[in-house]
XYZ file of C-alpha atoms in Angstrom:
697
model
C 224.088 82.591 137.286
C 225.683 81.851 140.712
C 227.267 84.979 142.113
C 228.954 85.773 145.409
C 229.552 89.165 147.004
C 232.082 90.157 149.639
C 231.674 93.528 151.322
C 233.975 95.156 153.841
C 233.101 98.231 155.907
C 236.145 100.441 156.444
C 236.579 103.745 158.210
C 236.197 105.758 155.002
C 234.680 103.508 152.321
C 232.625 100.335 152.194
C 234.089 98.028 149.540
C 232.180 95.520 147.426
C 233.441 92.677 145.219
C 231.170 90.481 143.102
C 232.453 87.183 141.715
C 230.561 85.362 138.967
C 231.551 81.747 139.609
C 230.372 80.703 136.157
C 232.321 83.199 134.071
C 235.071 84.034 136.576
C 234.420 87.754 136.134
C 234.903 90.211 138.993
C 233.088 93.484 139.532
C 234.041 96.002 142.226
C 232.548 99.074 143.865
C 233.203 101.597 146.639
C 230.588 103.460 148.631
C 231.297 106.046 151.360
C 230.913 104.536 154.822
C 228.025 106.010 156.778
C 229.731 106.551 160.106
C 226.659 107.163 162.266
C 225.025 103.939 161.069
C 227.330 101.713 158.955
C 224.421 99.448 158.007
C 222.944 102.309 155.933
C 226.074 102.458 153.786
C 226.103 98.678 153.461
C 222.519 98.432 152.281
C 222.542 101.495 150.032
C 225.926 100.577 148.600
C 224.790 97.012 147.924
C 221.715 98.276 146.093
C 223.767 100.652 143.928
C 226.419 98.000 143.285
C 223.897 95.426 142.105
C 222.364 97.988 139.750
C 225.814 98.888 138.388
C 226.637 95.201 137.904
C 223.298 94.646 136.145
C 222.341 92.052 138.765
C 219.517 91.358 141.180
C 219.693 90.165 144.770
C 218.109 86.916 143.525
C 221.244 86.312 141.425
C 223.425 86.195 144.543
C 223.852 82.886 146.333
C 226.317 84.006 149.002
C 227.133 87.203 150.906
C 230.257 87.460 153.078
C 230.735 90.483 155.297
C 233.618 92.030 157.242
C 233.438 95.086 159.435
C 235.506 97.193 161.822
C 232.404 97.928 163.892
C 233.491 95.950 166.966
C 237.018 97.397 166.905
C 235.763 100.959 166.525
C 233.306 100.453 169.380
C 236.221 99.592 171.678
C 238.556 102.311 170.396
C 235.899 105.006 170.626
C 234.585 103.679 173.952
C 230.964 103.980 172.851
C 229.776 100.449 173.646
C 227.136 99.268 176.106
C 227.032 100.136 179.799
C 228.674 96.941 181.022
C 229.050 95.231 184.388
C 231.407 92.400 185.329
C 230.642 89.597 187.784
C 233.703 87.876 189.192
C 234.746 85.560 192.001
C 234.777 87.088 195.458
C 238.208 88.577 196.144
C 239.149 89.069 192.481
C 237.470 92.376 191.736
C 240.720 94.141 190.841
C 241.991 91.700 188.195
C 240.847 93.843 185.208
C 242.131 97.022 186.872
C 245.605 95.754 187.769
C 246.093 93.805 184.546
C 249.667 92.627 184.146
C 252.394 94.401 186.044
C 254.549 94.688 182.938
C 255.919 97.961 181.606
C 255.784 98.167 177.833
C 258.504 100.836 178.055
C 260.932 100.190 180.921
C 262.430 103.663 180.894
C 259.294 105.785 180.549
C 258.122 106.807 184.002
C 254.865 108.203 182.644
C 253.473 105.353 180.555
C 249.709 105.178 180.333
C 247.832 101.990 179.648
C 244.405 102.103 178.010
C 241.544 102.505 180.411
C 239.816 99.216 181.266
C 236.436 98.678 179.641
C 234.758 98.455 183.053
C 235.602 100.742 185.964
C 236.082 99.225 189.402
C 232.687 100.515 190.531
C 231.066 98.394 187.798
C 232.705 95.146 188.958
C 230.705 92.976 191.365
C 232.007 90.094 193.461
C 229.974 86.883 193.659
C 230.226 84.360 196.450
C 231.543 81.218 194.721
C 234.819 79.326 194.255
C 235.960 76.301 192.285
C 239.226 74.386 192.450
C 240.584 73.772 188.922
C 240.706 69.982 189.416
C 238.920 69.161 192.676
C 235.470 70.694 192.279
C 233.480 73.107 194.456
C 235.220 75.012 197.234
C 232.434 77.563 197.840
C 228.968 76.940 196.322
C 227.398 79.581 194.093
C 224.796 81.589 196.028
C 222.093 81.668 193.326
C 219.539 83.566 195.430
C 221.991 86.393 196.089
C 222.961 86.422 192.408
C 219.313 86.650 191.275
C 218.769 89.693 193.490
C 221.947 91.295 192.149
C 220.895 90.609 188.543
C 217.584 92.404 189.043
C 219.481 95.466 190.279
C 221.952 95.286 187.393
C 219.151 95.251 184.829
C 218.097 98.734 185.951
C 221.580 100.201 185.465
C 223.358 98.211 182.762
C 222.741 96.932 179.260
C 225.234 94.079 179.279
C 227.043 91.877 181.791
C 230.126 89.660 181.608
C 230.651 86.699 183.934
C 234.213 85.533 184.607
C 234.824 83.216 187.534
C 238.139 81.827 188.676
C 239.201 78.570 186.957
C 236.169 78.458 184.666
C 238.470 77.445 181.786
C 238.719 74.069 183.565
C 235.317 73.839 185.257
C 232.548 76.135 184.034
C 229.597 74.824 186.031
C 229.286 78.017 188.094
C 229.470 80.296 185.062
C 226.784 78.277 183.322
C 224.558 78.361 186.391
C 225.138 82.098 186.792
C 224.172 82.768 183.184
C 220.920 80.838 183.670
C 220.110 82.778 186.844
C 220.738 86.117 185.089
C 218.643 85.113 182.090
C 215.710 84.233 184.370
C 216.020 87.208 186.733
C 217.069 89.874 184.213
C 216.081 88.758 180.706
C 216.812 92.183 179.166
C 220.510 91.979 180.014
C 222.940 90.831 177.323
C 225.124 88.170 178.970
C 228.597 86.816 178.164
C 230.337 83.866 179.863
C 234.151 83.879 179.762
C 234.189 80.090 179.442
C 231.850 80.325 176.466
C 234.513 82.252 174.567
C 237.885 80.984 175.781
C 238.989 77.800 177.526
C 242.515 79.090 178.047
C 244.005 79.919 181.417
C 245.327 83.341 182.540
C 242.558 85.126 184.389
C 243.208 88.694 183.248
C 243.301 87.924 179.521
C 240.241 85.686 179.650
C 238.272 88.173 181.758
C 239.127 91.069 179.469
C 238.025 89.025 176.441
C 234.643 88.395 178.075
C 234.260 92.057 179.032
C 235.018 93.236 175.485
C 232.491 90.733 174.134
C 229.797 92.011 176.477
C 230.710 95.620 175.688
C 230.246 95.277 171.910
C 227.440 92.689 171.920
C 224.406 95.039 171.802
C 225.961 97.173 169.052
C 226.901 94.194 166.878
C 223.630 92.348 167.418
C 221.548 95.378 166.475
C 223.729 96.073 163.430
C 223.523 92.517 162.084
C 219.808 92.239 162.833
C 219.141 95.355 160.770
C 221.095 94.014 157.788
C 219.445 90.589 157.998
C 215.966 92.104 158.288
C 216.568 94.276 155.228
C 217.900 91.340 153.199
C 214.902 89.255 154.245
C 212.634 92.106 153.152
C 214.270 92.018 149.721
C 213.624 88.290 149.482
C 217.254 87.236 149.731
C 217.406 83.495 150.399
C 221.107 82.784 149.894
C 223.697 82.207 152.592
C 225.151 85.046 154.669
C 228.484 84.779 156.494
C 230.661 86.996 158.671
C 234.450 87.052 158.622
C 236.052 86.199 161.971
C 239.384 87.458 163.273
C 240.815 83.957 162.831
C 240.351 84.099 159.051
C 237.357 81.739 158.928
C 233.703 82.591 158.435
C 230.605 81.842 160.500
C 226.918 82.711 160.401
C 225.606 86.029 161.786
C 223.765 84.043 164.473
C 227.057 82.612 165.711
C 228.674 86.041 165.671
C 225.771 87.592 167.583
C 226.340 85.022 170.317
C 230.017 85.975 170.577
C 230.791 89.192 168.656
C 234.335 89.539 170.025
C 235.164 87.023 167.267
C 234.966 89.846 164.693
C 237.132 92.363 166.551
C 239.638 92.174 163.641
C 237.117 91.096 161.000
C 237.946 93.630 158.312
C 241.755 93.535 158.207
C 242.157 89.732 158.136
C 240.339 89.341 154.822
C 243.091 91.298 153.122
C 245.726 88.956 154.540
C 243.799 85.965 153.206
C 243.686 87.514 149.751
C 247.412 88.264 149.868
C 248.123 84.621 150.706
C 245.831 83.538 147.866
C 247.572 85.839 145.381
C 251.052 84.891 146.593
C 250.309 81.198 146.124
C 249.225 81.729 142.519
C 252.149 83.931 141.515
C 254.746 81.676 143.108
C 255.593 83.781 146.164
C 254.560 81.926 149.309
C 256.609 84.240 151.549
C 255.010 87.656 151.217
C 253.590 90.304 153.439
C 250.357 92.155 152.909
C 250.327 95.939 153.050
C 246.774 97.245 153.277
C 246.403 101.014 153.575
C 242.900 102.389 153.612
C 241.341 105.634 154.686
C 241.905 105.265 158.427
C 244.547 102.616 159.123
C 247.328 100.551 157.591
C 247.626 96.809 158.250
C 250.681 94.573 157.796
C 250.684 90.752 157.954
C 253.494 88.297 157.167
C 252.558 85.173 155.228
C 254.988 82.257 155.521
C 254.806 79.172 153.308
C 251.481 80.381 151.984
C 249.813 80.768 155.403
C 249.171 83.971 157.378
C 250.707 83.760 160.827
C 248.200 83.306 163.646
C 248.376 84.091 167.327
C 246.215 83.432 170.386
C 246.569 86.768 172.146
C 246.392 90.139 170.485
C 245.791 93.609 171.814
C 243.307 96.347 171.072
C 244.090 100.025 171.636
C 247.870 99.646 171.816
C 250.104 102.615 172.675
C 252.753 103.341 170.054
C 252.556 99.796 168.635
C 254.213 98.413 171.794
C 253.426 94.929 173.027
C 251.813 94.928 176.440
C 250.302 98.385 176.060
C 246.806 97.395 174.923
C 243.769 95.425 176.037
C 244.422 91.685 175.517
C 241.951 89.511 173.606
C 242.409 85.781 174.177
C 241.261 84.300 170.842
C 242.841 82.851 167.715
C 243.464 85.679 165.248
C 245.542 86.290 162.164
C 248.691 87.967 163.436
C 249.026 91.473 162.059
C 249.888 94.971 163.132
C 247.486 97.844 162.567
C 248.474 101.485 162.884
C 246.698 104.796 162.540
C 248.064 105.662 159.109
C 245.565 106.064 156.298
C 244.494 108.460 153.617
C 242.340 110.286 156.138
C 245.066 110.653 158.791
C 245.204 114.305 159.827
C 248.449 116.267 159.407
C 249.389 119.344 161.408
C 252.267 121.529 162.557
C 253.262 120.815 166.149
C 254.309 123.348 168.791
C 257.832 121.923 168.567
C 258.161 122.929 164.919
C 257.627 119.650 163.131
C 254.956 117.919 161.060
C 252.747 115.368 162.774
C 250.434 112.859 161.098
C 247.649 111.023 162.926
C 246.529 109.204 164.919
C 243.333 111.225 164.426
C 241.539 110.633 161.157
C 239.007 112.657 159.211
C 237.237 109.378 158.351
C 234.453 109.334 155.806
C 232.723 112.340 157.332
C 233.853 115.050 156.980
C 236.837 113.474 155.200
C 239.914 115.153 153.711
C 239.688 118.799 152.676
C 239.721 117.861 148.994
C 236.487 115.850 149.368
C 234.532 119.053 149.886
C 232.398 117.550 152.644
C 233.315 119.973 155.370
C 236.767 118.700 156.285
C 239.061 121.564 157.314
C 242.253 119.767 158.364
C 244.794 118.538 155.787
C 245.271 114.788 155.477
C 247.512 112.263 153.735
C 245.055 112.166 150.815
C 245.313 115.949 150.464
C 249.120 115.620 150.403
C 249.011 112.838 147.771
C 246.756 115.014 145.629
C 249.030 118.052 146.045
C 252.065 115.972 145.027
C 250.432 114.991 141.746
C 249.822 111.333 142.522
C 246.025 111.508 142.392
C 243.943 112.664 139.456
C 241.244 115.099 140.650
C 239.155 114.274 137.586
C 239.378 110.491 137.998
C 238.925 109.871 141.735
C 236.731 106.764 142.136
C 236.704 106.626 138.348
C 235.317 110.155 138.142
C 232.347 109.456 140.440
C 233.689 111.811 143.096
C 235.119 115.282 142.562
C 238.121 116.332 144.635
C 239.660 119.797 144.719
C 243.438 120.218 144.554
C 243.313 123.971 145.234
C 241.464 123.461 148.505
C 243.963 120.762 149.517
C 246.912 123.050 148.785
C 245.314 125.924 150.690
C 244.806 123.719 153.763
C 248.373 122.389 153.689
C 249.722 125.903 153.274
C 247.605 127.343 156.102
C 248.059 124.581 158.693
C 251.564 123.285 157.954
C 253.679 125.299 155.502
C 253.078 128.782 156.909
C 253.452 127.869 160.611
C 256.701 126.020 159.861
C 258.054 128.475 157.277
C 258.086 125.864 154.505
C 257.217 125.676 150.851
C 253.715 124.233 150.393
C 254.889 121.300 148.297
C 257.780 120.535 150.640
C 255.205 120.437 153.433
C 253.061 118.002 151.422
C 256.111 115.809 150.827
C 256.873 115.986 154.551
C 253.408 114.632 155.326
C 253.977 111.740 152.935
C 257.454 111.009 154.295
C 256.239 110.921 157.882
C 253.353 108.564 157.206
C 255.592 106.323 155.061
C 258.220 106.251 157.808
C 255.566 105.302 160.362
C 254.454 102.364 158.226
C 258.052 101.343 157.540
C 258.813 101.375 161.255
C 255.680 99.366 162.022
C 256.727 96.745 159.451
C 260.228 96.547 160.914
C 258.956 96.177 164.478
C 256.383 93.553 163.526
C 259.000 91.585 161.565
C 261.784 91.778 164.141
C 259.496 90.622 166.962
C 258.819 87.485 164.901
C 262.336 86.822 163.664
C 261.461 87.785 160.078
C 263.657 89.611 157.557
C 261.401 91.695 155.238
C 264.126 91.678 152.593
C 263.329 88.023 151.971
C 259.643 88.741 151.316
C 257.638 90.267 148.520
C 255.012 92.899 149.288
C 251.402 92.614 148.143
C 249.923 96.108 148.288
C 246.255 97.049 148.252
C 243.645 99.271 149.835
C 242.563 102.625 148.485
C 245.863 104.290 149.476
C 248.231 101.298 149.627
C 249.496 101.225 146.013
C 250.310 104.949 146.174
C 252.716 104.425 149.074
C 253.928 100.824 148.674
C 256.991 101.337 146.479
C 258.338 104.128 148.704
C 258.051 101.850 151.760
C 259.609 98.948 149.824
C 262.657 101.141 149.157
C 263.049 101.794 152.886
C 262.636 98.115 153.787
C 264.839 96.896 150.896
C 261.963 94.713 149.742
C 262.729 93.583 146.182
C 259.244 93.421 144.713
C 255.783 94.961 145.102
C 252.711 93.244 143.648
C 249.522 95.264 143.137
C 246.563 92.989 142.266
C 243.649 93.973 140.027
C 240.956 95.770 141.985
C 243.567 96.669 144.597
C 241.327 99.296 146.171
C 238.848 96.620 147.253
C 241.202 93.627 147.573
C 240.386 93.168 151.252
C 236.748 92.562 150.327
C 237.979 90.131 147.676
C 239.667 88.105 150.408
C 236.248 87.326 151.850
C 235.542 85.139 148.825
C 238.441 82.769 149.563
C 237.669 82.219 153.267
C 236.690 78.810 154.667
C 234.061 77.916 157.239
C 236.448 77.384 160.113
C 236.461 77.072 163.893
C 239.359 77.178 166.340
C 238.783 75.454 169.680
C 241.132 74.984 172.611
C 241.401 73.707 176.165
C 244.055 74.392 178.776
C 245.311 71.234 180.487
C 248.782 71.468 181.994
C 250.722 68.215 181.828
C 254.185 66.918 181.156
C 254.567 64.729 178.077
C 253.845 61.323 179.593
C 251.627 58.446 178.403
C 249.136 59.144 181.215
C 249.031 62.865 180.367
C 248.527 62.178 176.663
C 245.667 59.813 177.457
C 243.652 62.728 178.836
C 244.831 64.931 175.953
C 243.256 62.416 173.547
C 239.960 62.768 175.419
C 240.231 66.553 175.087
C 240.838 66.315 171.334
C 237.930 63.914 170.843
C 235.638 66.413 172.554
C 237.054 69.440 170.686
C 236.781 67.729 167.301
C 233.185 66.643 167.950
C 232.271 70.212 168.913
C 234.105 71.602 165.910
C 232.364 69.280 163.473
C 229.010 70.222 164.949
C 229.800 73.923 164.532
C 230.841 73.415 160.902
C 227.602 71.577 160.242
C 225.575 74.299 161.999
C 227.285 76.937 159.839
C 226.256 75.138 156.667
C 229.641 73.614 155.825
C 230.100 70.376 153.920
C 230.588 67.851 156.728
C 231.863 65.278 154.222
C 234.883 67.494 153.418
C 236.236 68.463 156.811
C 239.897 69.142 157.529
C 241.264 68.876 161.068
C 244.563 70.357 162.299
C 245.984 70.044 165.805
C 248.490 72.152 167.695
C 249.595 72.598 171.294
C 251.134 75.439 173.266
C 254.185 74.125 175.114
C 257.058 75.427 177.192
C 260.044 74.264 179.170
C 258.993 73.491 182.738
C 259.306 76.644 184.837
C 258.927 79.120 181.981
C 256.115 81.684 181.869
C 255.073 81.616 178.202
C 254.552 79.051 175.479
C 255.233 78.340 171.822
C 252.834 76.647 169.397
C 253.827 73.209 168.070
C 252.070 71.196 165.363
C 251.022 67.744 166.580
C 250.886 64.379 164.772
C 247.483 63.187 163.636
C 245.611 60.356 165.311
C 245.575 59.253 168.923
C 248.709 60.337 170.775
C 250.758 57.777 172.695
C 254.196 57.042 174.047
C 255.527 56.577 170.519
C 254.720 60.226 169.708
C 256.492 61.813 172.676
C 259.934 61.970 171.082
C 258.475 63.480 167.886
C 256.536 66.134 169.819
C 259.547 67.010 171.961
C 261.792 67.401 168.916
C 259.240 69.650 167.214
C 259.187 71.862 170.281
C 263.002 72.055 170.435
C 263.111 72.937 166.725
C 260.446 75.640 167.159
C 262.278 77.070 170.156
C 265.543 77.114 168.193
C 263.948 78.965 165.266
C 262.363 81.508 167.585
C 265.146 82.230 170.037
C 268.307 80.938 168.332
C 268.939 78.123 170.812
C 267.210 75.259 172.622
C 267.939 72.960 175.575
C 267.121 69.341 174.800
C 267.933 68.371 178.385
C 265.008 70.368 179.802
C 261.598 68.836 180.509
C 258.654 70.074 178.417
C 255.040 70.519 179.429
C 251.955 71.000 177.321
C 249.675 73.858 178.330
C 246.828 74.449 175.873
C 245.617 71.909 173.312
C 244.151 73.385 170.139
C 242.255 72.217 167.118
C 241.137 73.774 163.843
C 238.108 72.241 162.152
C 237.563 73.520 158.629
C 235.184 73.071 155.724
C 237.198 74.421 152.764
C 235.589 76.749 150.260
C 235.666 75.763 146.623
C 239.118 76.483 145.258
C 239.118 79.862 143.532
C 241.898 80.293 141.011
C 243.117 83.661 139.843
C 241.767 84.386 136.412
C 244.321 85.128 133.724
C 244.016 88.615 132.329
C 242.696 89.226 128.859
C 245.463 89.442 126.318
C 245.983 92.661 124.449
C 248.716 94.977 123.423
C 251.879 94.275 125.397
C 253.040 97.803 124.691
C 252.661 100.062 127.701
C 252.503 103.037 125.367
C 249.054 101.905 124.217
C 247.756 102.451 127.764
C 249.378 105.839 128.207
C 246.952 108.666 129.004
C 249.484 111.494 128.975
C 251.813 113.047 131.534
C 251.488 114.956 134.807
C 253.909 116.778 137.062
C 254.486 114.668 140.172
C 256.814 115.185 143.117
C 259.675 112.738 143.746
C 262.431 113.683 146.157
C 264.904 111.397 144.365
C 264.312 113.434 141.183
C 264.802 116.744 142.973
C 261.135 117.686 143.189
C 258.449 117.885 140.523
C 259.168 115.921 137.385
C 257.130 114.745 134.426
C 255.518 111.364 135.154
C 253.798 109.208 132.568
C 250.146 108.439 133.371
C 248.670 105.049 132.431
C 245.187 103.540 132.343
C 245.402 100.242 134.199
C 242.460 98.812 132.304
C 244.543 99.009 129.119
C 247.758 97.548 130.545
C 247.912 93.950 129.300
C 250.164 91.058 130.346
C 253.697 91.576 129.153
C 253.570 95.373 129.279
C 256.610 97.013 130.850
C 257.386 100.580 131.897
C 259.894 102.474 133.998
C 259.143 105.108 136.607
C 258.387 107.860 137.290
C 254.871 106.774 136.432
C 251.344 106.763 137.825
C 248.883 103.987 137.007
C 245.249 104.969 137.492
C 242.293 102.671 138.075
C 238.819 103.207 139.435
C 239.498 102.394 143.087
C 243.202 103.066 143.638
C 246.336 104.613 142.137
C 249.764 102.965 141.849
C 252.825 105.218 141.999
C 256.115 103.992 140.479
C 259.136 106.031 141.671
C 261.934 106.964 139.248
C 264.033 103.990 138.197
C 261.654 101.270 139.363
C 260.430 98.896 136.646
C 256.817 97.761 136.391
C 255.637 94.738 134.427
C 252.187 93.188 134.088
C 252.020 89.440 134.780
C 249.627 86.884 133.314
C 247.006 87.574 136.013
C 247.024 91.321 135.428
C 249.026 92.042 138.595
C 251.281 95.077 138.483
C 254.727 93.840 139.546
C 257.104 96.631 140.557
C 260.776 95.651 140.737
C 262.388 97.974 143.267
C 265.578 99.503 141.921
C 268.821 99.535 143.923
C 267.719 97.106 146.614
C 270.740 96.607 148.859
C 272.371 93.181 148.918
C 271.806 91.672 152.348
C 273.763 88.492 151.811
């Protein structure tokens, strides 16, 4: 029977989802992430999962993988010793960055440290004009001598020369010289990753790629070797930050593509679920063990962006390291089940950004963790069942959690233990609410007009509380919510995003060259799809351009008409830009000239359409799924109150219940606050109608 498996390595657990394409059945599993070597958890977890699912590796025809490995390598600064080669005179570009203050009134702002220190940046004698060719020839003999020296000191090297987005002949020649003179060095060319202008962003992207390349290559090689040893002969894909998949070989050539690999799969699944349940405007709320991720999905499509930042300070734009690639646009904050809570010197509770991770984990895990976490607080408040964590596979201790909260938070602050636990929950919920509000307001989005799709191991426990704060009317919790991000891997397409900066006003002569650019980009995209194993008879092509009013500094993306562009398309393109500008900023100026900056294309081989399976019918009475009651803490009810406990496996379509209630399943727990109404839809989704949502009309 054809089966496919998606597996996603998170900070605390590695999630697995198996889809039987013949029967439509899903099977799910969680395995603790092995922090020191994530591949160990992947391989051991896969073996256990297959045994649990009564399957063999030979039954699987496709594996799709997502991982936070590249992101964690950057955040923890434990990547390769990396050097940067740049054009003579431009050594300080990565150090200076952009002279923008992400907080105008903070005199002590600190930006993240650059990946390479100034002493590890080397100038190379060369110079190209963006349109007129060689200004200073590349000194290949000098470069070869330098490369031999670099090989003794560094593991990886990035090459970023001025104007290589337009003319990359010197970068290509430099890469060949390095490969011949220093074959042990991992090498990254900026022009091999991004063809967009802006030197700092493109250089930083190349440096990050070089920094994570050895780690990612060794990780993927180990997994592939093990799968080969087991005789696996199916296809193997990796999730990219753009929401498409590619082969491990492609990712090893440019691993910066997976810098947001794990989180984007959840957004894809949220879009897939929203489409089926009739809500094309939703936002995904994915809270795991280490972080929470939020992504807005408009008209059924996750928003995408071309520049995102790693290692941001306080979620503020301009505070992180820019990555110049197409990615699904989301915000990620340090708020997860493993986020550590403490009492500050100023007499308040703090939560995060530090996390206990998988090892040692929260206190209640009994693996050596000594600091209280959000999971410990959720357990103390009665939301989690100590006898049914991971379906009973893992024991957790409520007494130890309470003792840790009392010792580290309640006693220092002179609080009741349970009030301290509630304070931890309130603070982490407020942080996620604020992140959602910031992310929405920066994009002109009103969350009150969106539904929330909640998943992740901790997401359904916190979603309804956050929905109340945001005035979101509805929360949808899909089946297998604890591993829903891994499920999103199974709906991803083979997809490539290519671009080329070419600055021109919208004239017939300018569009003539744009057509040449698109012909080249589409040919390259089709070749990549074919190389990745996609069906080249079913290829979809979408085109977009970044444009701005002449004289402005930044651009907006505009969808372009299909086919060759000519004078007859100029008015249409201009009007689309004006409309986009109006939606974004509230006004436009149709008398201003417009120029195109970067021309983009998406080439996609769609996966087979995967419909949501309708849930098995059964008793529509929620009482038939009731397991009993448990005291749980709700501030709106004045503290601890009796909450009904339900077995999700026994809740059938049509069932309805009113909070306070807790719905337990193997990989997550859904909490329904007092007064909220939960129903089960035809697909088995838990749909929580939020009570007393304010009218924003």
